[in-house]
Each structure stands twice: as structure tokens, then as C-alpha cells.
Amino acid sequence: MTSADSTPRDAARDAAVTIANVDKTFATREGEVHALKDVSLTVAAGEFVSLIGPSGCGKSTLLRLVADLDQPTAGAVRVFGKPARQARVDQDYGIAFQQSGLLPWRTVRGNIELPLELHRDGPHGADAASRRSRAAELIELVGLGEFAEKYPDQLSGGMQQRVAIARAIAEKPNLLLMDEPFGALDEMTREYLQSELLRIAAETGAAVVFVTHSIPEAVYLSDRVVVMSPRPGRIEAIIDMKLGATEQRTDAIREDVAFFEMVTAVRESLHRGSPPTGSIPARDLAAREGRSA
Amino acid sequence: MTDIGEPQPRKKPQRGSSRVRMGVYGVAGILLLVAVWELYKWLGPTGGVVLWGTRVLPRTSDLAMPHVWDMIVRMAEPVTRAASANPLWLQVALAALVTLGIAAVGWLVGIVVGIGLALVMQRWRLAESAVLPWVILSQTIPLIAFAPVVRSWGSRIEIGAFAWQDWMSVALIASYLAFFPVAVGALRGLQSPDTIHTELMHSYAASWWTTMRKLRFPAAVPYLLPALRLAAANAVIGAVVAEVSTGLQGGIGRLIIQYAGQASGDPAKAWGPMFGAIALGLVAAGSVALLGVILSKYRRAEATT
Ligand SMILES: Nc1ncnc2c1ncn2[C@@H]1O[C@H](COP(=O)(O)OP(=O)(O)O)[C@@H](O)[C@H]1O
Ligand SMILES: [Mg+2]
């Protein structure tokens, strides 16, 4: 295939996700809902980016466009330089939602093996033995060693969510898409799984697009936080986080002064997000917040 | 407190004790029925209860209502006075087996047709709105009117070495009653997966058939089992009624008619095939229950919503 039309710029080839001038409207009975308006965003390979904003601002919609679960009304979404649809067919991403979405009739192991079974030509999919050993590896990785043969209804919510994450990374995707994966969990489980996720992201080197409505969660996890505002959904600001490399981030950082400063920065930007007029270009805003050193 | 380490206790009813209780209720129900029968026979008016010229309760004579114990004793006696005659229970059991075989064929055909229709309706929305009304309408055709027609059509079919047999008409009618609950139950079951699961399969770029195998069929099991049970009961009823109305020899339906004709001389005998038909229904429903045990892992969703 020719690289001329599939990769407009070299940067787009290196990027995990390129979203260019995307609009999304839904036709509903009450009329059109303008879910996303002129959204542009690039996520570099290996980068952890959070989408944050009030509910209804189009975070899930944006993630679904990247996953090719829905298509933009205008603009283009590229994943590793390919159209989103091709990236889905090529299994370039793993995905996890707020509900774990485990199949109730499959054990923990069976659920994790599902994507491997479906993609016999993918990594670890070739035969039952390699699927099994990959699943065993993942079960260890998410710390569910004793629960391999348990069914989802025998697990707590946090454990189910860990299985869902293991399933999402089963084929070692270079991109992880997560829509409020910890949203339904209690605070302690949540913080624990955040640290787990950071460790896994560092180990796999995958880029992550992570939807959340928790400011501390976004700050703790991300390299960059994308602040969105509603009606119509658009990007209000993109704020660089400077909490150090992913693998060095530990729970102690949650008590760091820098952590609180960034929480404040995100919060202020979120509250600024109401009037659509006079919005500040994202890049300038990040600079004004003084996040350069 | 936190849910990091501890699994939730399973909210599972104690199967063993509930099964015993069901058995007790079942036996108690039968005893109650026997008691009511005998009590009415003992205390009821000889001429039955007649309201506005219609008899709403039967006569209590031995002819109309034999004693329960007479019926049981009669089961052990020979069918006729001929020396070579089988005991009644054996004759009934043999006839019941014939009917069971025909009903089973009808049941299987009904399952294939029902699931096939459900697949088509699941695949194409348009098919659902085009086919479903006909499926429902098909069940309003009265079976008794329908059976002789099927038989006379069938008798005209002859393709090479294959000639339509009379029992096939009966099986066809049984399948006609069996496919309906299967089609409706399977459709609901195939449509039951949540969006999150269908989108997951979509994200895996799974084909329609793969999604069927890995998601929709397993998810349909809890819907299919009751449908299969209903289909089994329908197939048995359909087979018995069709045997009666097509006059097929060898099955329990024929026996019911034949012995009813002899009821004036041997009232208890007429009840033999009735019990046979009831046992038939129980065996059919029981087989489906067995299927449910085999497929129990697909029913976990039922327990936890
Ligand atoms: N399938 C859909 N049909 C119609 N409207 C939708 C659909 N999906 C989302 N929307 C609307 O788009 C807007 C953004 O939704 P969503 O992306 O789910 O927001 P968020 O995830 O930020 O809470 C909301 O106003 C929502 O009602
Ligand atoms: Mg959402």
C-alpha cells in the first residue's frame, strides 16, 4: 500500500492515535446531539493520556471512535497510522470498560483465553498449550493465581476488573483503551488497581487512553491530561503531568506537593470549561500553568 | 471491607434440600388428587352435579369413576383374556415408547426449525418483523383440523425409494407444535447478550458466526432450556392428538381410543393409557431437565442476574 495517503505526516506514523478535526453528531428523536466538535489530539506511542470532563462531554464517544465502535461524522481517526477500522481488524488495541464484561459461563482463565482463541494467528493463539501458558502468565501478572478456575460470579468487583484488564492486554497490544475501568470500585481497590495499571503499562510499553472523571486518578496515572467540556464536547485544555517516569511513580507521590499542584491545575481548567467563547488554545494554557520544567 | 482479596460468597440456594422439598410437594400433590377423587366418589351424588342442564361434575358410578386402586390393580392384569396376552402396563409401556420415539423425532425437527428461524430473525431485523407474526399465527390453526390434511398430503409423497410413512405425519404435527416455543425462546436468548459483550466481540473483529458460537449460543442456553421443555411437552401432546386424529396404529393415542371403547365392560382399563400418556410427558420433561444439568455452567448467569 502507498504511504502517501495512509500516513499524511511522519509524526502520524509514530503516533499511537491521531485524531484530526473530529466531529460527531447523534441523530436522536429530540433532534441532533452534537457530542464532539472539532476535536484534535495525538497520543504518542507508549504515552499515557487521560480524558477527563463532566459527564456527557463526549469522553466515551471519543474513545469509541478510536476503537472503531462508532464512526466520526467528520474528521479522521488513525491508529498507528492506519484507519481506525483497520487497526481494529488488526487487533492493535485492547479495551476495557467500566463493567468488566466477563462471560459468566467462562472461568477466569477461559475469559482471558477468549481473545487468544479468536485470533489463532495472533501472538499466543496458535494452540491450546500456548494459550494456556499465556493465560497463566497474565493471571499471575494481575495477582489472581488461586482464582484461575473460578467463575466471574465468585469474584469481587475489583477482581473481575483485574481479569478484564488481563484480557485486554492478553495479545500484547500497543494501545490500551479504557473507559472508567475503576469507576465502579471503592477508593482503596481503585488506588491499588491504579498502581497495578501503571506497572503493567510500564512493563508492556503500551500507550493508554484512559477515560475518567476522577482528577487525582488522571493526575496520578497520566503523562498528559486532556480536559474536555460539554455541549458540544470539545477539548478545553491539554495539561502535561510531570510526576516522573511511569515505572518510578509510586503511591507516595499521592502525597507529593507536585501532585497537589497538578490536581489544582486540572481542577481549575475543568471549572473554566463552561463558556465556549474565548477559550484559550490548549497549548498556551498548558504553558501558562507553568508546567514546563 | 475492601474487595481486593476476598471473593464474594456465592448466593446459591441449597440445591439438595430444595430438591427434597420439591419431591415431597410432588408426592403430596398426587395424594391430594387421589383423596379428592375418592372423596367425591364416596360423597358426591350418583348422578353427578348438573347445573342448568349441563353436567359439571361426573357421575360417581364405578363406570364413570373407577376406584384408584382398581385402576392400579388393572395395570398388572393381562390386557385380554387370551393366554398369550401381555399385562396391561407392558402393553401401555410399549405403546408409550412408540409415541415417545415419534414425539422425539418431532421434537428434534422442531428444534432445528425453531433455532433456524431464530438465527434468521436475529441476523436480519427485517426477517424478524416479517417472520415472527407468521410464527405466532401458525399456532392458531387447530391441530385436529390440521392432522388429517397432513396425512392425506403425506400419502401422496413418493420420491424414488422414499415413501411417506403415516408416522411421519404424526412427527410432523408434533414438530409443528414444538418449533414455536423454541423459535421464540431462542430468539430472545440470541438477543440477550449485553451491548458490552457484543461490542467486545466487535472489537475482536469476530465474525457473525464466531459471535454466535462464543457469545450468543452460550447466552441463549438459559432461555432455551425452558423452551425445550415446553417443546417436549408440546411434541408429546401433538403426537398423541395426531395419532388419534390420523388413526395411527401402535401408539398411545390409538390405545386411548381403543380402550375407551371397551370402557363399559372394563372401566379401569381405559385409564391405563392415560397414565401412560402422563408418564410420557414426565419422561420427556425429565430428559430436558437432564440436558439442563449437563449445560449447567451456561446457567450461571441465571443465578447472579
Ligand atoms: N448512541 C448515542 N445516541 C445518542 N446520543 C448519544 C449516544 N452516545 C452518546 N450520546 C450523547 O453524546 C454525548 C456524549 O456522551 P458520552 O460520550 O457518553 O459522554 P461521557 O462519556 O463524557 O459521559 C451525551 O450528550 C450523550 O447523551
Ligand atoms: Mg462515559
Short mmCIF file of N, CA and C in Angstrom, two decimals, chain A residues 122-227:
data_model
loop_
_atom_site.label_atom_id
_atom_site.label_comp_id
_atom_site.label_asym_id
_atom_site.label_seq_id
_atom_site.Cartn_x
_atom_site.Cartn_y
_atom_site.Cartn_z
N GLY A 122 -2.78 -14.74 15.87
CA GLY A 122 -2.17 -13.69 16.67
C GLY A 122 -1.12 -14.27 17.60
N PRO A 123 -0.46 -13.41 18.41
CA PRO A 123 0.52 -13.93 19.34
C PRO A 123 -0.17 -14.83 20.37
N HIS A 124 0.43 -15.93 20.72
CA HIS A 124 -0.04 -16.87 21.75
C HIS A 124 -1.33 -17.58 21.39
N GLY A 125 -1.81 -17.42 20.18
CA GLY A 125 -3.12 -18.01 19.86
C GLY A 125 -3.04 -19.36 19.19
N ALA A 126 -1.85 -19.76 18.78
CA ALA A 126 -1.71 -20.89 17.88
C ALA A 126 -2.35 -22.18 18.37
N ASP A 127 -2.02 -22.60 19.60
CA ASP A 127 -2.58 -23.87 20.07
C ASP A 127 -2.95 -23.75 21.54
N ALA A 128 -3.70 -24.74 22.00
CA ALA A 128 -4.25 -24.69 23.36
C ALA A 128 -3.15 -24.52 24.40
N ALA A 129 -2.01 -25.16 24.19
CA ALA A 129 -0.94 -25.11 25.19
C ALA A 129 -0.38 -23.69 25.32
N SER A 130 -0.16 -23.01 24.18
CA SER A 130 0.42 -21.67 24.28
C SER A 130 -0.61 -20.67 24.80
N ARG A 131 -1.89 -20.90 24.48
CA ARG A 131 -2.93 -20.04 25.05
C ARG A 131 -2.97 -20.19 26.56
N ARG A 132 -2.87 -21.42 26.98
CA ARG A 132 -2.95 -21.71 28.39
C ARG A 132 -1.79 -21.10 29.15
N SER A 133 -0.60 -21.19 28.57
CA SER A 133 0.55 -20.67 29.30
C SER A 133 0.52 -19.14 29.32
N ARG A 134 0.03 -18.53 28.24
CA ARG A 134 -0.11 -17.07 28.23
C ARG A 134 -1.13 -16.64 29.28
N ALA A 135 -2.24 -17.36 29.36
CA ALA A 135 -3.27 -17.02 30.35
C ALA A 135 -2.70 -17.15 31.76
N ALA A 136 -1.93 -18.21 32.00
CA ALA A 136 -1.35 -18.42 33.32
C ALA A 136 -0.43 -17.25 33.69
N GLU A 137 0.35 -16.80 32.70
CA GLU A 137 1.25 -15.66 32.88
C GLU A 137 0.46 -14.42 33.29
N LEU A 138 -0.65 -14.16 32.56
CA LEU A 138 -1.46 -12.97 32.82
C LEU A 138 -2.15 -13.05 34.18
N ILE A 139 -2.59 -14.25 34.53
CA ILE A 139 -3.27 -14.42 35.81
C ILE A 139 -2.29 -14.11 36.95
N GLU A 140 -1.03 -14.51 36.78
CA GLU A 140 -0.01 -14.15 37.76
C GLU A 140 0.20 -12.65 37.79
N LEU A 141 0.27 -12.06 36.60
CA LEU A 141 0.53 -10.62 36.46
C LEU A 141 -0.50 -9.79 37.22
N VAL A 142 -1.76 -10.20 37.16
CA VAL A 142 -2.80 -9.44 37.87
C VAL A 142 -3.09 -10.03 39.25
N GLY A 143 -2.25 -10.96 39.68
CA GLY A 143 -2.33 -11.47 41.05
C GLY A 143 -3.57 -12.27 41.37
N LEU A 144 -4.01 -13.11 40.42
CA LEU A 144 -5.22 -13.91 40.67
C LEU A 144 -4.91 -15.41 40.63
N GLY A 145 -3.66 -15.73 40.96
CA GLY A 145 -3.18 -17.11 40.85
C GLY A 145 -4.15 -18.18 41.33
N GLU A 146 -4.75 -17.97 42.51
CA GLU A 146 -5.60 -19.04 43.06
C GLU A 146 -6.99 -19.07 42.40
N PHE A 147 -7.29 -18.06 41.62
CA PHE A 147 -8.67 -17.93 41.15
C PHE A 147 -8.85 -18.33 39.70
N ALA A 148 -7.82 -18.93 39.12
CA ALA A 148 -7.85 -19.23 37.68
C ALA A 148 -9.09 -20.01 37.26
N GLU A 149 -9.53 -20.94 38.10
CA GLU A 149 -10.65 -21.79 37.70
C GLU A 149 -11.98 -21.33 38.29
N LYS A 150 -11.99 -20.11 38.86
CA LYS A 150 -13.24 -19.59 39.42
C LYS A 150 -14.05 -18.90 38.32
N TYR A 151 -15.35 -18.82 38.55
CA TYR A 151 -16.24 -18.13 37.62
C TYR A 151 -16.43 -16.68 38.08
N PRO A 152 -16.76 -15.78 37.14
CA PRO A 152 -16.87 -14.36 37.50
C PRO A 152 -17.78 -14.09 38.70
N ASP A 153 -18.89 -14.84 38.83
CA ASP A 153 -19.79 -14.56 39.96
C ASP A 153 -19.19 -14.95 41.30
N GLN A 154 -18.03 -15.61 41.26
CA GLN A 154 -17.35 -15.96 42.51
C GLN A 154 -16.28 -14.94 42.87
N LEU A 155 -16.18 -13.88 42.07
CA LEU A 155 -15.14 -12.86 42.29
C LEU A 155 -15.75 -11.55 42.74
N SER A 156 -14.94 -10.75 43.46
CA SER A 156 -15.37 -9.39 43.81
C SER A 156 -15.25 -8.49 42.58
N GLY A 157 -15.85 -7.29 42.68
CA GLY A 157 -15.80 -6.35 41.56
C GLY A 157 -14.36 -6.02 41.14
N GLY A 158 -13.50 -5.82 42.13
CA GLY A 158 -12.11 -5.47 41.84
C GLY A 158 -11.39 -6.60 41.13
N MET A 159 -11.68 -7.83 41.55
CA MET A 159 -11.05 -8.98 40.91
C MET A 159 -11.56 -9.14 39.48
N GLN A 160 -12.84 -8.92 39.28
CA GLN A 160 -13.40 -9.01 37.93
C GLN A 160 -12.73 -8.00 37.02
N GLN A 161 -12.51 -6.79 37.56
CA GLN A 161 -11.90 -5.74 36.74
C GLN A 161 -10.46 -6.09 36.40
N ARG A 162 -9.78 -6.78 37.32
CA ARG A 162 -8.41 -7.21 37.03
C ARG A 162 -8.39 -8.25 35.92
N VAL A 163 -9.40 -9.13 35.92
CA VAL A 163 -9.50 -10.12 34.84
C VAL A 163 -9.72 -9.39 33.51
N ALA A 164 -10.57 -8.36 33.54
CA ALA A 164 -10.86 -7.61 32.31
C ALA A 164 -9.58 -6.95 31.78
N ILE A 165 -8.75 -6.45 32.69
CA ILE A 165 -7.50 -5.82 32.26
C ILE A 165 -6.56 -6.88 31.68
N ALA A 166 -6.48 -8.02 32.35
CA ALA A 166 -5.64 -9.11 31.83
C ALA A 166 -6.09 -9.50 30.43
N ARG A 167 -7.41 -9.57 30.25
CA ARG A 167 -7.95 -9.93 28.94
C ARG A 167 -7.57 -8.87 27.89
N ALA A 168 -7.61 -7.59 28.32
CA ALA A 168 -7.33 -6.51 27.37
C ALA A 168 -5.86 -6.52 26.92
N ILE A 169 -4.97 -6.98 27.79
CA ILE A 169 -3.55 -6.95 27.40
C ILE A 169 -3.05 -8.32 26.95
N ALA A 170 -3.99 -9.28 26.80
CA ALA A 170 -3.60 -10.66 26.52
C ALA A 170 -2.75 -10.78 25.26
N GLU A 171 -3.08 -10.00 24.24
CA GLU A 171 -2.35 -10.13 22.98
C GLU A 171 -1.29 -9.06 22.83
N LYS A 172 -0.84 -8.54 23.97
CA LYS A 172 0.21 -7.52 23.99
C LYS A 172 -0.06 -6.39 23.00
N PRO A 173 -1.21 -5.72 23.10
CA PRO A 173 -1.49 -4.62 22.18
C PRO A 173 -0.59 -3.43 22.50
N ASN A 174 -0.33 -2.63 21.50
CA ASN A 174 0.49 -1.43 21.73
C ASN A 174 -0.37 -0.26 22.19
N LEU A 175 -1.67 -0.49 22.26
CA LEU A 175 -2.57 0.57 22.68
C LEU A 175 -3.66 -0.04 23.57
N LEU A 176 -3.87 0.61 24.73
CA LEU A 176 -4.92 0.17 25.64
C LEU A 176 -5.97 1.28 25.71
N LEU A 177 -7.24 0.92 25.50
CA LEU A 177 -8.32 1.89 25.61
C LEU A 177 -9.15 1.52 26.83
N MET A 178 -9.32 2.48 27.75
CA MET A 178 -10.03 2.15 28.99
C MET A 178 -11.04 3.23 29.31
N ASP A 179 -12.31 2.81 29.48
CA ASP A 179 -13.38 3.75 29.78
C ASP A 179 -13.82 3.58 31.23
N GLU A 180 -13.35 4.45 32.08
CA GLU A 180 -13.65 4.41 33.52
C GLU A 180 -13.56 3.00 34.09
N PRO A 181 -12.45 2.33 33.88
CA PRO A 181 -12.38 0.92 34.29
C PRO A 181 -12.49 0.75 35.81
N PHE A 182 -12.16 1.79 36.56
CA PHE A 182 -12.21 1.66 38.03
C PHE A 182 -13.38 2.44 38.62
N GLY A 183 -14.25 2.94 37.73
CA GLY A 183 -15.32 3.83 38.16
C GLY A 183 -16.28 3.23 39.17
N ALA A 184 -16.47 1.91 39.11
CA ALA A 184 -17.47 1.29 39.98
C ALA A 184 -16.84 0.72 41.25
N LEU A 185 -15.56 0.99 41.47
CA LEU A 185 -14.88 0.34 42.60
C LEU A 185 -14.73 1.29 43.78
N ASP A 186 -14.53 0.71 44.96
CA ASP A 186 -14.32 1.56 46.13
C ASP A 186 -12.90 2.16 46.07
N GLU A 187 -12.70 3.20 46.86
CA GLU A 187 -11.49 4.00 46.76
C GLU A 187 -10.20 3.19 46.97
N MET A 188 -10.22 2.27 47.93
CA MET A 188 -9.00 1.51 48.22
C MET A 188 -8.62 0.60 47.08
N THR A 189 -9.62 -0.13 46.57
CA THR A 189 -9.38 -1.01 45.44
C THR A 189 -8.89 -0.21 44.25
N ARG A 190 -9.51 0.94 44.11
CA ARG A 190 -9.21 1.82 43.00
C ARG A 190 -7.74 2.24 42.98
N GLU A 191 -7.25 2.71 44.14
CA GLU A 191 -5.86 3.14 44.21
C GLU A 191 -4.91 1.98 43.98
N TYR A 192 -5.29 0.84 44.50
CA TYR A 192 -4.48 -0.35 44.33
C TYR A 192 -4.37 -0.71 42.85
N LEU A 193 -5.51 -0.68 42.16
CA LEU A 193 -5.50 -1.07 40.75
C LEU A 193 -4.82 -0.01 39.87
N GLN A 194 -4.89 1.26 40.31
CA GLN A 194 -4.17 2.30 39.57
C GLN A 194 -2.68 1.99 39.54
N SER A 195 -2.13 1.63 40.69
CA SER A 195 -0.71 1.30 40.75
C SER A 195 -0.40 0.07 39.89
N GLU A 196 -1.31 -0.92 39.96
CA GLU A 196 -1.15 -2.12 39.13
C GLU A 196 -1.10 -1.75 37.65
N LEU A 197 -2.02 -0.87 37.26
CA LEU A 197 -2.12 -0.49 35.85
C LEU A 197 -0.84 0.22 35.40
N LEU A 198 -0.32 1.10 36.27
CA LEU A 198 0.93 1.80 35.92
C LEU A 198 2.05 0.80 35.70
N ARG A 199 2.12 -0.18 36.60
CA ARG A 199 3.17 -1.20 36.49
C ARG A 199 3.01 -1.96 35.17
N ILE A 200 1.78 -2.34 34.85
CA ILE A 200 1.53 -3.11 33.63
C ILE A 200 1.85 -2.27 32.40
N ALA A 201 1.43 -0.98 32.44
CA ALA A 201 1.70 -0.11 31.29
C ALA A 201 3.20 0.04 31.08
N ALA A 202 3.95 0.17 32.19
CA ALA A 202 5.40 0.31 32.08
C ALA A 202 6.01 -0.97 31.53
N GLU A 203 5.51 -2.11 32.00
CA GLU A 203 6.06 -3.39 31.55
C GLU A 203 5.80 -3.67 30.08
N THR A 204 4.59 -3.30 29.62
CA THR A 204 4.24 -3.62 28.24
C THR A 204 4.62 -2.51 27.27
N GLY A 205 4.87 -1.31 27.79
CA GLY A 205 5.22 -0.19 26.92
C GLY A 205 4.07 0.27 26.04
N ALA A 206 2.85 -0.10 26.40
CA ALA A 206 1.69 0.27 25.58
C ALA A 206 1.29 1.72 25.84
N ALA A 207 0.77 2.37 24.81
CA ALA A 207 0.12 3.66 25.01
C ALA A 207 -1.25 3.39 25.64
N VAL A 208 -1.70 4.32 26.49
CA VAL A 208 -3.01 4.13 27.13
C VAL A 208 -3.85 5.39 26.93
N VAL A 209 -5.09 5.20 26.49
CA VAL A 209 -6.07 6.29 26.52
C VAL A 209 -7.09 5.91 27.57
N PHE A 210 -7.18 6.76 28.60
CA PHE A 210 -7.88 6.38 29.82
C PHE A 210 -8.95 7.42 30.14
N VAL A 211 -10.21 7.00 30.13
CA VAL A 211 -11.30 7.93 30.44
C VAL A 211 -11.59 7.85 31.94
N THR A 212 -11.72 9.00 32.57
CA THR A 212 -12.02 9.02 34.00
C THR A 212 -12.77 10.30 34.33
N HIS A 213 -13.46 10.32 35.47
CA HIS A 213 -13.94 11.62 35.95
C HIS A 213 -13.34 11.95 37.31
N SER A 214 -12.27 11.21 37.65
CA SER A 214 -11.59 11.49 38.90
C SER A 214 -10.30 12.26 38.62
N ILE A 215 -10.19 13.44 39.20
CA ILE A 215 -9.00 14.27 38.96
C ILE A 215 -7.73 13.60 39.51
N PRO A 216 -7.73 13.14 40.78
CA PRO A 216 -6.50 12.51 41.29
C PRO A 216 -6.09 11.29 40.46
N GLU A 217 -7.08 10.54 39.99
CA GLU A 217 -6.76 9.37 39.18
C GLU A 217 -6.05 9.77 37.89
N ALA A 218 -6.60 10.80 37.23
CA ALA A 218 -5.99 11.27 35.99
C ALA A 218 -4.57 11.76 36.24
N VAL A 219 -4.40 12.54 37.31
CA VAL A 219 -3.08 13.11 37.61
C VAL A 219 -2.07 12.01 37.93
N TYR A 220 -2.49 11.07 38.73
CA TYR A 220 -1.57 10.01 39.17
C TYR A 220 -1.11 9.15 37.99
N LEU A 221 -2.03 8.87 37.08
CA LEU A 221 -1.72 7.91 36.02
C LEU A 221 -1.02 8.51 34.80
N SER A 222 -1.30 9.79 34.52
CA SER A 222 -1.09 10.24 33.14
C SER A 222 0.23 10.94 32.89
N ASP A 223 0.64 10.90 31.63
CA ASP A 223 1.69 11.78 31.14
C ASP A 223 1.06 13.11 30.74
N ARG A 224 -0.15 13.01 30.15
CA ARG A 224 -0.90 14.23 29.82
C ARG A 224 -2.36 14.02 30.17
N VAL A 225 -3.00 15.10 30.62
CA VAL A 225 -4.43 15.04 30.91
C VAL A 225 -5.16 15.94 29.92
N VAL A 226 -6.15 15.36 29.24
CA VAL A 226 -6.95 16.12 28.29
C VAL A 226 -8.25 16.52 28.99
N VAL A 227 -8.44 17.82 29.19
CA VAL A 227 -9.64 18.31 29.87
C VAL A 227 -10.69 18.64 28.80
#
